[in-house]
Amino acid sequence: MKDNLIHWNVDPEIFWITDSFPLKYYGLFWITGLMLAYYIVQRIYKKEGVPLEDLEQLTTYIFLGAILGARLGHCFFYEFDYYASHLIEILLPIREVNGSYTFTGFQGLASHGGTLGVFIAILYYCRKTKTNLLWILDRVAISAGVTAAFIRLGNLMNSEIYGKPTDGSWGFVFERDDMIPRHPTQLYEAIPYLFIFGLLFFIYRSKKIENRNGLFVGTFFILLFSVRFVVEFFKENQVAFEDTMTLNMGQWLSLPFILLGLLLVFWKNNPLAKMTGRTSP
């Protein structure tokens, strides 16, 4: 085994708040990513003279949409057979072990489901407030790469969603699972996601690039889910049924978002551009 490999053995639990409730890195990174995204969008709202009260209401919708969408996405896309007979475990942080329920936290959140949940939540918000859907999606998309990156860093702290074995000197040995050097696919995603944020923020600030509804969210979908599609080739499949698939579940679920992004960027008169009301709050 190469001496310069990174041996990863981080305890995912920072400390125990109570005897049955730990503070975990994953949850901390989730919240940190959301708070940073909120701060970025807050600055955008201030710059454009939009009342911050509108953002506070929108944030509540997005938070609930992200959590519910990510949880339902995992349960239905990856472990449907199990959760179909354990419905109570879908929305409660418990797991049946030896005939009794144990607090486990939510073990299983799918980014595709979270993205869809956020989209539905924003759509509902826009219909309620008569705000243009793409205007809101664009502002949220600018900051979304930060949240996505922190979620993947949370996966790294959990020693989960790692890659296939590698002979490269950059391999991580996830000692909590095995002693095999593996692709650190969490970083393969997190680092490009931060670059995507930087690019979208640059486009937003640039005066030389056409600023129109749908440009930012469309670019976000194309870039982020293209990264996700490629990185999946280096990942271990999350569930057994993916072993028989040419493309795994993550790749199949990425394709619709890439196509939607292309539609938003290149079809200026697409139907979404006219949804839910005026151009801006």
Short mmCIF file of N, CA, C and O in Angstrom, two decimals, residues 38 41 45 52-65 118 121-123 125-126 129 135-137 139-140:
data_model
loop_
_atom_site.label_atom_id
_atom_site.label_comp_id
_atom_site.label_asym_id
_atom_site.label_seq_id
_atom_site.Cartn_x
_atom_site.Cartn_y
_atom_site.Cartn_z
N TYR A 38 -28.06 31.17 2.18
CA TYR A 38 -28.98 32.24 2.60
C TYR A 38 -28.26 33.59 2.63
O TYR A 38 -28.80 34.60 2.14
N VAL A 41 -27.75 34.84 -1.02
CA VAL A 41 -29.00 35.32 -1.63
C VAL A 41 -29.47 36.59 -0.92
O VAL A 41 -30.03 37.50 -1.55
N TYR A 45 -30.55 40.03 -2.72
CA TYR A 45 -31.82 40.72 -2.48
C TYR A 45 -31.58 42.18 -2.10
O TYR A 45 -32.27 43.09 -2.56
N LEU A 52 -36.29 41.91 2.50
CA LEU A 52 -35.75 40.67 3.07
C LEU A 52 -36.85 39.80 3.67
O LEU A 52 -36.65 38.60 3.87
N GLU A 53 -38.01 40.40 3.99
CA GLU A 53 -39.12 39.59 4.48
C GLU A 53 -39.54 38.54 3.45
O GLU A 53 -39.93 37.42 3.81
N ASP A 54 -39.43 38.90 2.17
CA ASP A 54 -39.75 37.94 1.11
C ASP A 54 -38.78 36.76 1.15
O ASP A 54 -39.18 35.60 0.95
N LEU A 55 -37.52 37.04 1.39
CA LEU A 55 -36.51 35.98 1.43
C LEU A 55 -36.71 35.07 2.63
O LEU A 55 -36.52 33.85 2.53
N GLU A 56 -37.09 35.61 3.76
CA GLU A 56 -37.30 34.79 4.96
C GLU A 56 -38.41 33.78 4.74
O GLU A 56 -38.31 32.61 5.13
N GLN A 57 -39.49 34.22 4.10
CA GLN A 57 -40.58 33.30 3.80
C GLN A 57 -40.13 32.25 2.78
O GLN A 57 -40.41 31.06 2.94
N LEU A 58 -39.41 32.69 1.76
CA LEU A 58 -38.91 31.77 0.74
C LEU A 58 -37.97 30.73 1.36
O LEU A 58 -38.02 29.54 1.00
N THR A 59 -37.13 31.15 2.29
CA THR A 59 -36.17 30.24 2.92
C THR A 59 -36.87 29.11 3.65
O THR A 59 -36.42 27.96 3.62
N THR A 60 -37.97 29.41 4.32
CA THR A 60 -38.73 28.37 5.01
C THR A 60 -39.24 27.33 4.03
O THR A 60 -39.13 26.12 4.27
N TYR A 61 -39.77 27.77 2.90
CA TYR A 61 -40.25 26.85 1.87
C TYR A 61 -39.10 25.99 1.34
O TYR A 61 -39.24 24.77 1.17
N ILE A 62 -37.97 26.63 1.07
CA ILE A 62 -36.82 25.90 0.49
C ILE A 62 -36.29 24.86 1.47
O ILE A 62 -35.99 23.73 1.09
N PHE A 63 -36.18 25.23 2.74
CA PHE A 63 -35.66 24.29 3.74
C PHE A 63 -36.55 23.05 3.84
O PHE A 63 -36.06 21.92 3.81
N LEU A 64 -37.85 23.26 3.93
CA LEU A 64 -38.76 22.12 4.02
C LEU A 64 -38.74 21.30 2.73
O LEU A 64 -38.76 20.06 2.77
N GLY A 65 -38.71 21.99 1.58
CA GLY A 65 -38.67 21.28 0.30
C GLY A 65 -37.41 20.46 0.15
O GLY A 65 -37.46 19.32 -0.35
N VAL A 118 -36.91 21.29 -3.72
CA VAL A 118 -36.72 22.73 -3.71
C VAL A 118 -37.47 23.38 -4.86
O VAL A 118 -38.12 24.43 -4.70
N ALA A 121 -41.13 23.46 -3.99
CA ALA A 121 -41.37 24.43 -2.93
C ALA A 121 -41.34 25.86 -3.48
O ALA A 121 -42.19 26.70 -3.13
N ILE A 122 -40.38 26.15 -4.36
CA ILE A 122 -40.29 27.49 -4.96
C ILE A 122 -41.48 27.74 -5.87
O ILE A 122 -42.03 28.85 -5.91
N LEU A 123 -41.90 26.73 -6.62
CA LEU A 123 -43.07 26.88 -7.48
C LEU A 123 -44.30 27.24 -6.66
O LEU A 123 -45.07 28.14 -7.03
N TYR A 125 -44.31 28.65 -3.68
CA TYR A 125 -44.10 30.00 -3.17
C TYR A 125 -44.43 31.05 -4.23
O TYR A 125 -45.08 32.06 -3.94
N CYS A 126 -43.97 30.82 -5.45
CA CYS A 126 -44.20 31.79 -6.53
C CYS A 126 -45.67 31.91 -6.88
O CYS A 126 -46.16 33.01 -7.17
N THR A 129 -47.24 34.00 -4.06
CA THR A 129 -46.83 35.41 -4.00
C THR A 129 -46.88 36.11 -5.36
O THR A 129 -46.54 37.29 -5.45
N TRP A 135 -37.15 33.97 -12.04
CA TRP A 135 -36.43 35.01 -11.31
C TRP A 135 -35.95 34.48 -9.97
O TRP A 135 -34.80 34.67 -9.57
N ILE A 136 -36.82 33.78 -9.25
CA ILE A 136 -36.46 33.20 -7.96
C ILE A 136 -35.44 32.08 -8.14
O ILE A 136 -34.43 32.02 -7.44
N LEU A 137 -35.69 31.17 -9.09
CA LEU A 137 -34.78 30.05 -9.30
C LEU A 137 -33.38 30.53 -9.63
O LEU A 137 -32.37 29.93 -9.20
N ARG A 139 -31.86 33.30 -8.64
CA ARG A 139 -31.16 33.80 -7.45
C ARG A 139 -30.76 32.67 -6.51
O ARG A 139 -29.68 32.69 -5.93
N VAL A 140 -31.61 31.69 -6.38
CA VAL A 140 -31.29 30.54 -5.53
C VAL A 140 -30.16 29.72 -6.15
O VAL A 140 -29.25 29.25 -5.45
#
